[in-house]
Amino acid sequence: MKHITSIDALGREEVDKIVKGAREMIPYARQRSTPDQAKIEKKPKVCLLFLEPSTRTSGSYEEAARLLGWPTRIISGPESTSLAKKESFANTARMLAIQGAQIIVIRSREEGVSTFIAEVLERAGFSQISIQNAGDGAHEHPSQTLLDRLTILETLGRLKNFTFGFLGDLKYSRTVHSLLKTFTPEDNVRFRLVSCPETRLPDEYKRGLDVFESQSVEDLKDCDIVYVTRIQEERYSDPVELKRVKGRYRITLDVLERWKKDVKIMHPLPYVDEISPEIRFDPRLILDKQSWYGIPTRMYLLLWSQRNRFEKTVLSGFPEVEKKIIKEVNINEYLASRKKGERYFRPLRNGTVLDHLESGTAEKIERYLKTERVFREDSVIHSIENVPSQKLKRKDVLILENVFLPDRTLALISFIAPQTTFNIVRDNRIRKMKVEPPKEVYSQTSFLRCPNSHCVVNHDPEARPRFKILKKEGKEIVRCNYCEREFSREEVLRTI
């Protein structure tokens, strides 16, 4: 794996390999010495691009690079770059590559930035640069997850068969989201999630796990480890909502005494007021130990990137669109056989007719096609709206004279209007066909957007929306390629 952009992208097998490798770095981190595998003739140039405040992550990456003996450039805050002048992430990444960066570690407020710039650099020909995600908004924090797993392994001696509690802001905590993704039902880990209703964990992170949810800290009394998170104040745009959730949970000595005697308390830091000062140095709190494990973990992650940055990455193309031919006949025969009710349709000799569009969608599709630039000088668009239909009761029809649509466009139209029948008229023949539900949809323009306002698609002019269409528990899920958030079809269509 060349890039470390998310836990999903890594997969469980590689997560386990990295934790094992990080464990091997512990003696070097303690002795502040350089491992042999870092002593190479051509040392990679590391760039730490931190666009959000950071103490532990940036500091441990800096120390990790220093212990490896690799040259490191540190950029702290967007004001240190031309991003403050509204430069795009894409242009910033290309400039860092031109200036010699070979491993780029990035933290951002916007989600999906690391995945996006990895694609940008591949397309620009910078194929020997590795990208690491050091936290992107409320999405993920892969390196924190890896050091958390190392902490649990070093503390309990295992990563299976224990009771794991989470307390606090589970809605916006990217550390919680990433960590939960690394567990499977086979691990036999029992999860106890305690939060107020406004900060409960999104359902997508619970799937397949043994989860018990509550609003009471009493329900954490049987936990081997309790993972505490602060209220992510920077993620709240509504001050009233923030006031409602802030300060709801606080671990005091009284609370701690009601839990297991050997419970261990973890926290990704920084903490605000969720941990009482009276217990800060209680041996049951392993916050500092947990934070220190960031150094050996990130030493190994940098070694991982150096070893894998030469790996050839094949940029994913658009999947083949499956078409179902309904019939194909001579155009004159078809025109002669049309039903009386269809006589008002304009005859077409060359082009495409989109039939059985849900009423009200013709205008949206016409607008989309204009942004995609599929029309020629001799193209003519003719729309018929809100006419009777046996299938839909009312329908729209879009007639595209001298226009033939690429598969990517057919897939997006099918996503917008699943009942569409595509009529291709060419060489005096008409082919009627349906497009099978697409596995992926993509727009070359900003016509379609990600519903997540923090997604990079909504913040960089070069980022183009791309969604995978999945089935989970019998339901259709639309998943953004960048922020990896999951939506319903209706939520995505509302962005049009």
Steps between C-alpha positions, in 0.01 A plus 500: 500500500663821377281757676360495853182701457246303702457182700259370236765547233755307708292200602541284808797296378713807436385661826633195687830513307548867587426445870752214503758721327430789738559267793846425360577874500439537876864425605634754248256766618596437864873509427454790256698311238463442128384158374718341231223507237498882518872524423471528124710697252215701348295615793146610414388856559207513742251786497268545799209714377286575804208725410330450837651547847694201633740428784525121528458391138727764346753470783521121487528500118780756529680293765445181298658658191789634711571156647500355148748769398288626210479864386166649605306812405232615743211722389267602782168665425341605170634853560848356433396409145320660208189316613447820699480674159237248384743273317351154449615181672588362156734788413656495847572126471653537154725780627623289794577220254690737271702616802611143571260354758493120478285419804221747577319478833189718499246611759198702388161618616348387171432127458648278232789734417771232524318270257441790263859627491630144458293485179608850395869416530463167318327675210768770496774239461636513856469126536765448770340707775320340793217678684406448865180628659574660839132574564238651270207670670259258664589227250805295604834505679679180388830549683316568828306178452819305444668641811179433697509135397868484597412652839226241561731217394779620731254557787276192484729271303220435251265666253218249547264382773452813711238764580565838344317816609472831317390821669433849364459644152462186291333684213792720395800318647704376204721297735198298614377451143836371378560277801163325481562415134796281597291254700297208366237276666762223517707711743237441771524858627196636684448871442330732750419839347401780738399840365210743497251458211648795310849344491416132450705292260375493137350162408753432224775441760301243700426245229576143600640591844372405846382847604309621806404869509418703807501849650632389840864463608381219729481280191879516464566325832596166342738645237866402476576822312300824477583732211401858583459778242446872537211688344631597156414869538654594165249273318192677637360793302197543728597657837171388654569136412856531634376641830251213525768228478800666662593382849250212507760239599794530738714227652563573867652286774148402607419376148831317470450322832172352373672337202728193491806534723737424213319702232725704270395842371609611154453839334629623162561846655469786543252475784310804627277439802392139445773374737520645851845634604480290819552179300743628235788297644298198607682187367177389335535788255745403224464819294871589495603143422246491219629827357863380514415195291438748219876528451581132422175469306579795276862389462371181347239682291770718344709189431189340349449797266865501392487129422171522311515839328647346184200271467316556173150630559235445235244777519154349503311546176127506463342153536329350198133591473265204462227551240190298436372516141120502490466498122661625181293576187496705181414862577225518237331189639521647848353836397214328320420283802498776760195526717260784438592660832863523394433693180595831655860384545735664256636245245876451526734369231829516687561529872365390838157509662477473878156361577325421830672774695326572827297817467717799588837342416536604133612850597765361739636256243506766228696726734740216578557419133584862427769499770645175360544653154360205309331718237628579151428810294214321322351358822143591591329439836125458517326422830144385559395530862228358721323286239285190574680170567372150576811419706546828688158668460685816394838514330753719319668422168828651381585491128867554417548548127848407373612407852642165614591462866810331648454219752598723794216737409252214451585375850442839662168549320395152615596601855291818480203331329515118540193437280658662194475322166780597261405505132803519271413601143775446245530372141121472461469272799380555856638309796297513822695411811517532877816563699547265795539673839853646487772392744654844487403851392732783410459856378772695320342822623357635822146408392485225763638565847579307815233575764778529760581872503849424639594263215790611280265479200331813634827686563735439208409599142688199359325245722225320313229302680525124473272258680489124539154341509490222761246267653508469879242304694272508197518879467662706228787712634679775308857540624726796423841399365675773702338562838363140502170621647194296414175652374169404348439567130252773596760683712743510207233608250403790723841656425401553135 
